Short mmCIF file of N, CA and C in Angstrom, two decimals:
data_model
loop_
_atom_site.label_atom_id
_atom_site.label_comp_id
_atom_site.label_asym_id
_atom_site.label_seq_id
_atom_site.Cartn_x
_atom_site.Cartn_y
_atom_site.Cartn_z
N PRO A 27 -15.44 -25.72 -3.78
CA PRO A 27 -14.53 -25.45 -4.82
C PRO A 27 -13.66 -26.94 -5.05
N TRP A 28 -14.04 -27.75 -3.99
CA TRP A 28 -13.01 -28.96 -4.40
C TRP A 28 -13.43 -29.48 -5.80
N LYS A 29 -15.10 -29.40 -6.26
CA LYS A 29 -15.75 -29.89 -7.21
C LYS A 29 -14.98 -28.71 -8.23
N ILE A 30 -14.97 -27.64 -8.16
CA ILE A 30 -13.97 -27.05 -9.12
C ILE A 30 -12.74 -27.39 -9.43
N GLN A 31 -12.06 -27.14 -8.35
CA GLN A 31 -10.34 -27.91 -8.30
C GLN A 31 -9.81 -29.62 -9.32
N THR A 32 -11.23 -30.13 -9.09
CA THR A 32 -11.32 -31.46 -9.60
C THR A 32 -11.55 -31.18 -11.53
N LEU A 33 -12.29 -30.75 -11.36
CA LEU A 33 -12.84 -30.22 -12.94
C LEU A 33 -11.57 -29.39 -13.49
N LEU A 34 -10.97 -28.71 -12.99
CA LEU A 34 -9.69 -28.08 -13.60
C LEU A 34 -8.66 -28.63 -13.74
N ASP A 35 -8.21 -29.80 -12.74
CA ASP A 35 -7.03 -30.91 -12.75
C ASP A 35 -7.60 -31.98 -13.89
N MET A 36 -8.82 -32.24 -14.11
CA MET A 36 -9.19 -32.95 -15.43
C MET A 36 -8.69 -32.45 -16.69
N GLN A 37 -9.43 -31.08 -16.71
CA GLN A 37 -9.18 -30.25 -17.53
C GLN A 37 -7.41 -30.20 -18.36
N GLN A 38 -6.78 -29.92 -17.00
CA GLN A 38 -5.61 -29.73 -17.19
C GLN A 38 -4.83 -30.90 -17.68
N ALA A 39 -4.83 -32.31 -17.08
CA ALA A 39 -4.81 -33.52 -17.35
C ALA A 39 -5.13 -33.92 -18.72
N SER A 40 -5.96 -33.50 -19.27
CA SER A 40 -6.74 -33.80 -20.46
C SER A 40 -6.02 -32.98 -21.57
N TYR A 41 -5.94 -31.62 -21.15
CA TYR A 41 -5.96 -30.39 -22.29
C TYR A 41 -4.65 -29.83 -21.74
N PRO A 42 -3.48 -30.04 -21.94
CA PRO A 42 -2.16 -29.39 -21.04
C PRO A 42 -1.87 -28.19 -21.81
N ARG A 43 -2.10 -28.17 -23.20
CA ARG A 43 -1.83 -27.01 -23.80
C ARG A 43 -2.88 -25.92 -23.86
N GLN A 44 -3.72 -25.81 -23.68
CA GLN A 44 -5.42 -25.27 -23.54
C GLN A 44 -5.57 -24.51 -22.28
N HIS A 45 -4.95 -23.11 -22.58
CA HIS A 45 -5.43 -22.56 -21.53
C HIS A 45 -6.95 -21.93 -21.08
N ILE A 46 -6.88 -22.01 -19.89
CA ILE A 46 -8.09 -21.36 -19.43
C ILE A 46 -8.18 -19.75 -19.51
N LEU A 47 -8.99 -18.94 -20.11
CA LEU A 47 -9.46 -17.55 -20.15
C LEU A 47 -10.01 -16.91 -18.96
N TRP A 48 -9.29 -17.18 -18.09
CA TRP A 48 -9.90 -16.86 -16.06
C TRP A 48 -10.88 -15.45 -16.52
N ASP A 49 -10.37 -14.58 -17.40
CA ASP A 49 -11.24 -13.30 -17.32
C ASP A 49 -12.53 -13.64 -18.11
N ALA A 50 -12.55 -14.08 -19.20
CA ALA A 50 -14.34 -14.67 -19.35
C ALA A 50 -15.33 -15.32 -18.45
N VAL A 51 -13.92 -16.45 -18.14
CA VAL A 51 -14.94 -17.21 -16.89
C VAL A 51 -15.71 -16.26 -16.01
N ILE A 52 -14.77 -15.62 -15.42
CA ILE A 52 -14.76 -14.78 -14.14
C ILE A 52 -15.98 -13.61 -14.75
N ASP A 53 -16.26 -13.30 -15.62
CA ASP A 53 -16.98 -12.14 -16.26
C ASP A 53 -18.07 -12.74 -16.46
N ASN A 54 -18.19 -14.00 -17.36
CA ASN A 54 -19.45 -14.28 -17.05
C ASN A 54 -20.53 -15.15 -16.20
N LEU A 55 -19.59 -15.53 -15.09
CA LEU A 55 -20.09 -15.89 -13.58
C LEU A 55 -20.60 -14.69 -12.49
N THR A 56 -19.60 -13.34 -13.02
CA THR A 56 -20.28 -12.31 -12.21
C THR A 56 -21.24 -11.34 -12.73
N ASN A 57 -21.62 -11.61 -14.24
CA ASN A 57 -22.45 -10.85 -14.75
C ASN A 57 -23.79 -11.20 -14.19
N PHE A 58 -23.92 -12.39 -13.68
CA PHE A 58 -25.16 -12.39 -13.21
C PHE A 58 -25.83 -11.79 -12.02
N GLU A 59 -26.58 -11.18 -12.02
CA GLU A 59 -27.35 -10.17 -10.67
C GLU A 59 -27.18 -10.97 -9.44
N GLY A 60 -26.03 -10.76 -8.60
CA GLY A 60 -26.14 -11.22 -7.28
C GLY A 60 -25.11 -12.37 -7.24
N CYS A 61 -24.89 -13.47 -8.14
CA CYS A 61 -24.10 -14.58 -7.97
C CYS A 61 -24.62 -15.14 -6.87
N VAL A 62 -26.08 -15.70 -6.87
CA VAL A 62 -26.84 -16.14 -6.01
C VAL A 62 -26.23 -18.18 -6.05
N TYR A 63 -26.14 -18.63 -5.32
CA TYR A 63 -26.50 -19.57 -5.61
C TYR A 63 -27.78 -20.24 -5.97
N ARG A 64 -28.23 -20.16 -6.76
CA ARG A 64 -29.86 -20.38 -7.09
C ARG A 64 -29.91 -20.61 -8.43
N ASP A 65 -30.89 -21.31 -9.42
CA ASP A 65 -30.84 -20.94 -10.51
C ASP A 65 -29.77 -21.69 -11.68
N GLY A 66 -28.80 -22.49 -10.74
CA GLY A 66 -27.41 -22.73 -11.74
C GLY A 66 -26.42 -21.74 -11.78
N ARG A 67 -26.78 -20.50 -10.96
CA ARG A 67 -25.82 -19.86 -11.20
C ARG A 67 -24.62 -20.01 -9.94
N ALA A 68 -23.38 -19.35 -9.85
CA ALA A 68 -22.57 -19.56 -9.23
C ALA A 68 -22.53 -18.63 -7.51
N ASN A 69 -22.09 -19.42 -6.37
CA ASN A 69 -22.22 -19.10 -4.99
C ASN A 69 -21.01 -18.02 -4.83
N PRO A 70 -20.89 -17.25 -4.02
CA PRO A 70 -19.65 -16.30 -3.94
C PRO A 70 -18.46 -17.25 -3.85
N GLN A 71 -18.45 -17.72 -2.66
CA GLN A 71 -17.16 -19.21 -2.36
C GLN A 71 -16.53 -19.48 -3.97
N SER A 72 -17.28 -20.25 -4.41
CA SER A 72 -16.96 -20.13 -5.91
C SER A 72 -16.22 -19.12 -6.86
N ILE A 73 -16.95 -18.20 -6.73
CA ILE A 73 -16.22 -17.08 -7.41
C ILE A 73 -15.09 -16.93 -6.73
N ARG A 74 -15.20 -16.87 -5.60
CA ARG A 74 -13.65 -16.39 -5.09
C ARG A 74 -12.63 -17.39 -5.11
N PHE A 75 -12.68 -18.56 -5.07
CA PHE A 75 -12.00 -19.75 -5.55
C PHE A 75 -11.56 -19.31 -7.46
N LEU A 76 -11.95 -19.41 -7.91
CA LEU A 76 -11.99 -19.15 -9.38
C LEU A 76 -11.12 -17.91 -10.01
N ILE A 77 -11.50 -16.51 -8.61
CA ILE A 77 -11.13 -15.64 -8.91
C ILE A 77 -9.48 -15.71 -8.33
N GLU A 78 -9.19 -16.20 -7.21
CA GLU A 78 -7.87 -16.82 -6.65
C GLU A 78 -6.95 -17.59 -7.74
N ARG A 79 -7.71 -18.67 -8.40
CA ARG A 79 -7.00 -19.53 -9.44
C ARG A 79 -6.90 -18.25 -10.19
N SER A 80 -7.34 -17.50 -11.04
CA SER A 80 -7.18 -16.76 -12.10
C SER A 80 -5.95 -16.16 -11.85
N VAL A 81 -5.84 -15.78 -10.42
CA VAL A 81 -4.61 -14.99 -10.69
C VAL A 81 -3.24 -15.40 -9.56
N SER A 82 -3.21 -16.63 -9.43
CA SER A 82 -2.23 -17.22 -8.51
C SER A 82 -1.21 -17.33 -9.50
N LYS A 83 -0.70 -17.27 -10.81
CA LYS A 83 0.08 -17.43 -11.41
C LYS A 83 0.94 -15.70 -11.61
N ARG A 84 0.25 -15.06 -11.62
CA ARG A 84 0.20 -14.00 -11.67
C ARG A 84 0.79 -13.38 -10.32
N MET A 85 0.66 -13.66 -9.51
CA MET A 85 0.77 -13.20 -7.69
C MET A 85 1.98 -13.82 -7.60
N GLU A 86 2.25 -14.93 -8.27
CA GLU A 86 3.40 -15.68 -7.58
C GLU A 86 4.63 -14.91 -7.88
N VAL A 87 4.36 -14.35 -9.27
CA VAL A 87 5.60 -13.37 -9.72
C VAL A 87 6.41 -12.15 -9.05
N ILE A 88 5.30 -11.79 -8.42
CA ILE A 88 5.40 -10.57 -7.58
C ILE A 88 6.57 -11.28 -6.79
N GLY A 89 7.04 -10.48 -6.38
CA GLY A 89 8.23 -10.54 -5.83
C GLY A 89 8.28 -10.51 -3.66
N PRO A 90 7.90 -9.26 -3.67
CA PRO A 90 7.63 -8.98 -1.94
C PRO A 90 6.55 -9.92 -1.54
N LYS A 91 6.40 -10.44 -0.38
CA LYS A 91 5.55 -11.16 0.25
C LYS A 91 4.17 -10.16 0.38
N ARG A 92 4.78 -9.29 1.03
CA ARG A 92 3.49 -8.11 1.35
C ARG A 92 2.72 -7.80 0.54
N TRP A 93 3.46 -7.89 -0.67
CA TRP A 93 2.50 -7.36 -2.01
C TRP A 93 1.50 -8.22 -2.19
N ARG A 94 1.87 -9.59 -2.08
CA ARG A 94 1.21 -10.61 -2.65
C ARG A 94 0.07 -11.30 -1.66
N ARG A 95 0.51 -10.41 -0.35
CA ARG A 95 -0.73 -10.88 1.23
C ARG A 95 -1.77 -9.62 0.78
N ALA A 96 -1.43 -8.39 0.34
CA ALA A 96 -2.36 -7.28 -0.07
C ALA A 96 -3.20 -7.79 -1.34
N ILE A 97 -2.84 -8.40 -1.98
CA ILE A 97 -3.68 -8.84 -3.33
C ILE A 97 -4.99 -9.70 -2.42
N GLY A 98 -4.44 -10.93 -1.60
CA GLY A 98 -4.79 -12.46 -0.96
C GLY A 98 -5.75 -11.77 -0.11
N ALA A 99 -5.68 -10.50 0.64
CA ALA A 99 -6.25 -9.83 1.55
C ALA A 99 -7.90 -9.07 0.16
N GLU A 100 -7.29 -8.75 -0.58
CA GLU A 100 -8.32 -7.76 -1.64
C GLU A 100 -9.49 -9.03 -2.19
N ILE A 101 -9.18 -10.04 -2.44
CA ILE A 101 -9.68 -11.14 -2.37
C ILE A 101 -10.53 -11.32 -1.36
N GLU A 102 -9.80 -12.13 -0.41
CA GLU A 102 -10.75 -12.10 1.14
C GLU A 102 -11.87 -11.24 1.39
N SER A 103 -11.48 -10.07 1.32
CA SER A 103 -12.44 -9.15 1.60
C SER A 103 -13.73 -9.09 1.15
N ASN A 104 -14.36 -9.68 0.49
CA ASN A 104 -16.03 -9.97 0.10
C ASN A 104 -15.82 -11.34 0.28
N SER A 105 -15.32 -12.31 1.23
CA SER A 105 -15.51 -13.50 0.88
C SER A 105 -17.07 -13.82 1.35
N VAL A 106 -17.67 -13.33 2.52
CA VAL A 106 -19.05 -13.74 2.89
C VAL A 106 -19.99 -12.94 1.89
N SER A 107 -19.94 -11.91 1.22
CA SER A 107 -20.68 -10.77 0.78
C SER A 107 -20.93 -11.08 -0.89
N VAL A 108 -21.47 -10.86 -1.46
CA VAL A 108 -21.50 -11.28 -2.70
C VAL A 108 -20.74 -10.51 -3.87
N TYR A 109 -20.12 -11.58 -5.02
CA TYR A 109 -19.04 -10.51 -5.79
C TYR A 109 -20.08 -10.10 -6.84
N ARG A 110 -19.99 -8.96 -7.50
CA ARG A 110 -20.19 -8.09 -8.66
C ARG A 110 -19.48 -7.85 -9.52
N PRO A 111 -19.41 -7.30 -10.61
CA PRO A 111 -18.29 -7.08 -11.75
C PRO A 111 -17.53 -6.36 -10.74
N ARG A 112 -18.05 -5.03 -10.14
CA ARG A 112 -17.12 -3.84 -9.39
C ARG A 112 -16.17 -4.83 -8.63
N LYS A 113 -16.62 -5.83 -8.11
CA LYS A 113 -15.14 -5.76 -7.08
C LYS A 113 -14.61 -7.15 -7.76
N VAL A 114 -14.62 -7.69 -9.00
CA VAL A 114 -13.50 -8.22 -9.69
C VAL A 114 -12.93 -7.07 -10.45
N ILE A 115 -13.52 -6.03 -10.69
CA ILE A 115 -12.63 -5.00 -11.62
C ILE A 115 -11.69 -4.61 -10.31
N GLU A 116 -11.84 -4.48 -8.99
CA GLU A 116 -11.04 -3.88 -7.76
C GLU A 116 -9.91 -4.71 -7.70
N VAL A 117 -10.37 -6.11 -7.76
CA VAL A 117 -8.94 -6.91 -7.41
C VAL A 117 -8.39 -6.93 -8.34
N ARG A 118 -8.79 -6.77 -9.81
CA ARG A 118 -7.97 -6.89 -11.43
C ARG A 118 -6.95 -5.61 -10.81
N SER A 119 -7.39 -4.46 -10.49
CA SER A 119 -6.77 -3.15 -10.84
C SER A 119 -5.54 -3.31 -9.92
N VAL A 120 -6.20 -3.96 -8.39
CA VAL A 120 -5.12 -3.99 -7.66
C VAL A 120 -3.89 -5.13 -7.71
N LEU A 121 -4.44 -6.03 -8.59
CA LEU A 121 -3.21 -6.92 -8.90
C LEU A 121 -2.18 -6.03 -10.14
N GLU A 122 -3.01 -5.44 -10.59
CA GLU A 122 -2.16 -4.39 -12.02
C GLU A 122 -1.59 -3.82 -11.57
N TYR A 123 -2.01 -2.84 -10.30
CA TYR A 123 -0.97 -1.97 -9.60
C TYR A 123 0.41 -2.60 -9.11
N TYR A 124 0.36 -3.99 -8.30
CA TYR A 124 1.40 -4.30 -7.77
C TYR A 124 2.22 -5.25 -8.98
N GLU A 125 1.68 -5.54 -9.94
CA GLU A 125 2.40 -5.76 -11.33
C GLU A 125 3.09 -4.60 -12.04
N ALA A 126 2.58 -3.41 -11.74
CA ALA A 126 3.49 -2.37 -12.31
C ALA A 126 4.42 -2.02 -11.17
N GLU A 127 4.47 -2.09 -10.15
CA GLU A 127 5.07 -1.57 -9.26
C GLU A 127 6.42 -2.60 -9.22
N TYR A 128 6.07 -3.91 -9.34
CA TYR A 128 7.25 -4.61 -9.49
C TYR A 128 8.03 -4.24 -10.74
N CYS A 129 7.19 -4.63 -11.84
CA CYS A 129 8.12 -4.04 -12.77
C CYS A 129 9.27 -3.06 -12.68
N LYS A 130 8.67 -1.77 -12.00
CA LYS A 130 9.49 -0.79 -11.83
C LYS A 130 10.52 -1.45 -10.51
N LEU A 131 10.25 -1.99 -9.64
CA LEU A 131 11.30 -2.09 -8.71
C LEU A 131 11.98 -3.41 -9.69
N LYS A 132 11.91 -3.87 -9.84
CA LYS A 132 12.59 -4.86 -10.84
C LYS A 132 14.06 -4.18 -11.44
N GLU A 133 13.11 -2.72 -12.44
CA GLU A 133 14.42 -2.05 -13.49
C GLU A 133 15.04 -1.16 -12.25
N ALA A 134 14.77 -0.90 -10.70
CA ALA A 134 15.62 -0.16 -10.17
C ALA A 134 16.97 -0.99 -9.37
N THR A 135 16.55 -2.33 -9.46
CA THR A 135 17.70 -2.94 -8.84
C THR A 135 18.31 -3.32 -9.86
N SER A 136 17.38 -3.73 -10.98
CA SER A 136 18.81 -4.09 -11.83
C SER A 136 19.94 -2.80 -12.42
N ILE A 137 18.98 -1.28 -12.28
CA ILE A 137 19.88 -0.42 -12.86
C ILE A 137 21.06 0.06 -11.93
N LEU A 138 20.60 -0.44 -10.25
CA LEU A 138 21.35 -0.51 -9.34
C LEU A 138 22.77 -1.60 -9.42
N GLU A 139 22.48 -2.49 -9.59
CA GLU A 139 23.14 -3.45 -9.84
C GLU A 139 24.11 -3.25 -11.08
N LEU A 140 23.80 -2.81 -12.28
CA LEU A 140 24.49 -1.68 -12.97
C LEU A 140 25.58 -1.39 -12.74
N ALA A 141 25.48 -0.43 -11.80
CA ALA A 141 26.15 0.98 -11.49
C ALA A 141 27.19 0.32 -10.27
N LEU A 142 26.76 -0.28 -9.71
CA LEU A 142 27.71 -1.24 -8.71
C LEU A 142 28.51 -1.99 -9.44
N TRP A 143 28.31 -2.52 -10.42
CA TRP A 143 29.53 -3.15 -11.26
C TRP A 143 30.53 -2.47 -12.15
N LYS A 144 29.65 -1.32 -12.34
CA LYS A 144 30.67 -0.53 -13.36
C LYS A 144 31.63 0.44 -12.29
N ALA A 145 30.91 0.57 -11.09
CA ALA A 145 32.01 1.24 -10.22
C ALA A 145 32.98 0.28 -10.16
N LYS A 146 32.67 -0.69 -9.84
CA LYS A 146 33.57 -2.07 -9.67
C LYS A 146 34.95 -2.04 -10.76
N ILE A 147 34.48 -1.72 -11.81
CA ILE A 147 35.29 -2.23 -13.27
C ILE A 147 36.53 -0.36 -12.94
N ASN A 148 35.85 0.24 -12.90
CA ASN A 148 36.36 1.73 -12.89
C ASN A 148 37.62 1.36 -11.52
N GLU A 149 36.87 1.11 -10.52
CA GLU A 149 37.75 0.48 -9.68
C GLU A 149 39.21 -0.26 -10.23
N SER A 150 38.85 -1.25 -10.64
CA SER A 150 39.67 -2.51 -11.10
C SER A 150 40.90 -1.26 -12.18
N LYS A 151 40.00 -0.91 -13.09
CA LYS A 151 41.03 -0.30 -14.15
C LYS A 151 42.20 0.48 -13.00
N SER A 152 41.50 1.63 -12.50
CA SER A 152 42.32 2.48 -11.46
C SER A 152 43.51 1.57 -10.54
N ILE A 153 43.06 0.80 -10.28
CA ILE A 153 43.93 -0.05 -9.34
C ILE A 153 45.21 -0.83 -10.07
N GLU A 154 44.61 -0.92 -11.47
CA GLU A 154 45.47 -1.89 -12.56
C GLU A 154 46.30 -0.71 -13.10
N GLY A 155 45.93 0.57 -13.24
CA GLY A 155 46.86 1.96 -13.78
C GLY A 155 47.73 2.04 -13.00
N ARG A 156 48.09 1.80 -11.98
CA ARG A 156 48.74 2.26 -10.80
C ARG A 156 49.68 1.30 -11.07
N ARG A 157 49.27 0.30 -10.91
CA ARG A 157 50.40 -1.05 -11.10
C ARG A 157 51.53 -0.76 -12.56
N ARG A 158 50.20 -0.47 -13.27
CA ARG A 158 51.53 -0.54 -14.50
C ARG A 158 51.66 1.00 -15.58
N ARG A 159 52.13 1.68 -14.85
CA ARG A 159 52.11 3.23 -14.86
C ARG A 159 52.75 3.26 -16.66
N HIS A 160 53.75 2.68 -16.94
CA HIS A 160 54.14 2.87 -17.92
C HIS A 160 53.52 2.23 -19.34
N ALA A 161 52.36 0.78 -18.50
CA ALA A 161 52.14 0.18 -19.52
C ALA A 161 51.26 0.87 -20.29
N LYS A 162 50.75 0.18 -21.45
CA LYS A 162 49.92 0.84 -22.22
C LYS A 162 48.04 0.49 -21.09
N LYS A 163 46.89 1.30 -21.62
CA LYS A 163 46.00 1.62 -20.71
C LYS A 163 45.11 -0.12 -21.14
N MET A 164 45.03 -0.45 -19.44
CA MET A 164 44.18 -1.60 -19.71
C MET A 164 42.88 -1.79 -19.93
N ARG A 165 42.87 -2.64 -20.56
CA ARG A 165 41.61 -2.89 -21.62
C ARG A 165 40.60 -3.76 -20.56
N ILE A 166 39.51 -3.77 -19.99
CA ILE A 166 38.27 -4.42 -19.47
C ILE A 166 37.60 -5.39 -20.67
N ASP A 167 38.12 -5.48 -21.54
CA ASP A 167 36.93 -6.66 -22.60
C ASP A 167 37.34 -7.62 -22.57
N ASP A 168 37.42 -8.22 -21.54
CA ASP A 168 37.89 -9.47 -21.73
C ASP A 168 36.78 -9.89 -20.80
N TRP A 169 36.10 -11.48 -20.71
CA TRP A 169 35.08 -11.65 -19.89
C TRP A 169 35.11 -11.94 -18.59
N ALA A 170 36.39 -13.14 -18.38
CA ALA A 170 36.62 -12.98 -17.04
C ALA A 170 36.93 -12.46 -16.19
N SER A 171 37.24 -10.75 -16.49
CA SER A 171 37.92 -9.50 -15.71
C SER A 171 36.44 -9.04 -15.47
N ARG A 172 35.65 -8.97 -16.33
CA ARG A 172 34.10 -8.54 -16.04
C ARG A 172 33.46 -9.34 -14.80
N GLN A 173 33.49 -10.94 -14.88
CA GLN A 173 32.85 -11.84 -14.52
C GLN A 173 33.47 -11.67 -13.07
N ARG A 174 34.96 -11.43 -12.53
CA ARG A 174 35.15 -11.16 -11.19
C ARG A 174 34.91 -9.45 -10.80
N CYS A 175 34.54 -8.62 -11.52
CA CYS A 175 33.87 -7.31 -11.23
C CYS A 175 32.53 -7.34 -10.51
N ARG A 176 31.87 -8.34 -11.52
CA ARG A 176 30.39 -8.49 -11.28
C ARG A 176 30.10 -8.97 -10.32
N ILE A 177 31.03 -10.02 -9.85
CA ILE A 177 30.83 -10.71 -8.53
C ILE A 177 31.14 -10.22 -7.47
N GLY A 178 32.30 -8.95 -7.61
CA GLY A 178 32.75 -8.27 -6.58
C GLY A 178 32.40 -7.14 -5.83
N CYS A 179 31.40 -7.08 -6.63
CA CYS A 179 31.24 -5.48 -6.97
C CYS A 179 29.91 -5.65 -5.46
N GLY A 180 29.63 -6.60 -4.93
CA GLY A 180 28.58 -6.50 -3.50
C GLY A 180 27.27 -5.98 -4.09
N ALA A 181 26.83 -6.22 -5.35
CA ALA A 181 25.74 -6.24 -5.52
C ALA A 181 24.46 -6.56 -4.94
N ASP A 182 24.41 -8.13 -4.84
CA ASP A 182 23.72 -9.15 -4.05
C ASP A 182 23.51 -8.34 -2.27
N HIS A 183 24.15 -7.84 -1.41
CA HIS A 183 24.49 -7.38 -0.42
C HIS A 183 23.54 -5.78 -0.24
N VAL A 184 23.92 -4.98 -0.96
CA VAL A 184 23.63 -3.68 -0.91
C VAL A 184 22.40 -3.78 -1.84
N VAL A 185 22.14 -4.13 -2.90
CA VAL A 185 20.43 -4.42 -3.27
C VAL A 185 19.87 -4.96 -2.20
N GLU A 186 20.27 -6.27 -1.52
CA GLU A 186 19.13 -6.44 -0.54
C GLU A 186 18.73 -5.33 0.52
N ASN A 187 19.75 -4.52 0.94
CA ASN A 187 19.57 -3.64 2.23
C ASN A 187 18.95 -2.54 1.49
N VAL A 188 19.12 -1.86 0.33
CA VAL A 188 18.38 -0.95 0.02
C VAL A 188 17.27 -0.71 -0.76
N LEU A 189 16.62 -2.28 -0.94
CA LEU A 189 14.94 -2.67 -1.63
C LEU A 189 14.72 -1.79 -0.52
N ILE A 190 14.55 -1.79 0.47
CA ILE A 190 13.20 -1.12 1.51
C ILE A 190 13.05 0.09 1.09
N PHE A 191 13.85 0.59 0.55
CA PHE A 191 13.96 2.02 0.51
C PHE A 191 13.62 2.20 -0.87
N LEU A 192 13.55 1.39 -1.83
CA LEU A 192 13.05 1.42 -3.17
C LEU A 192 11.27 1.36 -3.49
N LEU A 193 10.74 0.58 -2.55
CA LEU A 193 9.42 0.41 -2.41
C LEU A 193 8.70 1.53 -2.08
N PRO A 194 7.60 1.76 -2.88
CA PRO A 194 6.65 2.53 -2.65
C PRO A 194 6.35 3.03 -0.98
N LEU A 195 5.96 3.82 -0.37
CA LEU A 195 5.48 4.87 0.85
C LEU A 195 3.77 4.30 0.75
N GLY A 196 3.96 3.12 1.52
CA GLY A 196 2.54 2.80 2.55
C GLY A 196 1.96 1.79 1.33
N VAL A 197 2.75 1.01 0.74
CA VAL A 197 1.85 0.02 -0.21
C VAL A 197 2.05 -1.25 0.57
N GLY A 198 0.86 -1.60 0.70
CA GLY A 198 0.77 -2.93 1.16
C GLY A 198 1.53 -3.08 2.72
N CYS A 199 1.59 -2.72 3.82
CA CYS A 199 2.41 -2.95 4.91
C CYS A 199 2.19 -4.11 5.42
#
């Protein structure tokens, strides 16, 4: 794998704007029967290295560490045996599953943060309303008031403690 890494480093240094089509590289390598290290075919360790390299940027985006570990375990599960197209498809499907779950998780936490922010704005309106009983209705349209409410709503603490309940059950323990 270090020779492959050297080659990839040279490619990146020489052609930084040119991206490698990882799926095509891995598909071509795994379409050989058994991917044995004879007759110029790639060995399983090389293919595993390339699979790790192909999904590394996508894995970095996924938040929960236990999900990243589960994807890594899926790649490692065939480190000794031979990589076949079926195994590559399994790794890709596991990665796609966790990417989809992470998108749902980000959406849920954003909605939760917005709800907390809105509750803080409403609370500020009611407090201000009590202070100014005879004044016009307070407008919270100014940016500074909204920012104060956003900072003071406590979303960072609430989301951190609620996050575990938003994770799907039985996923990547």
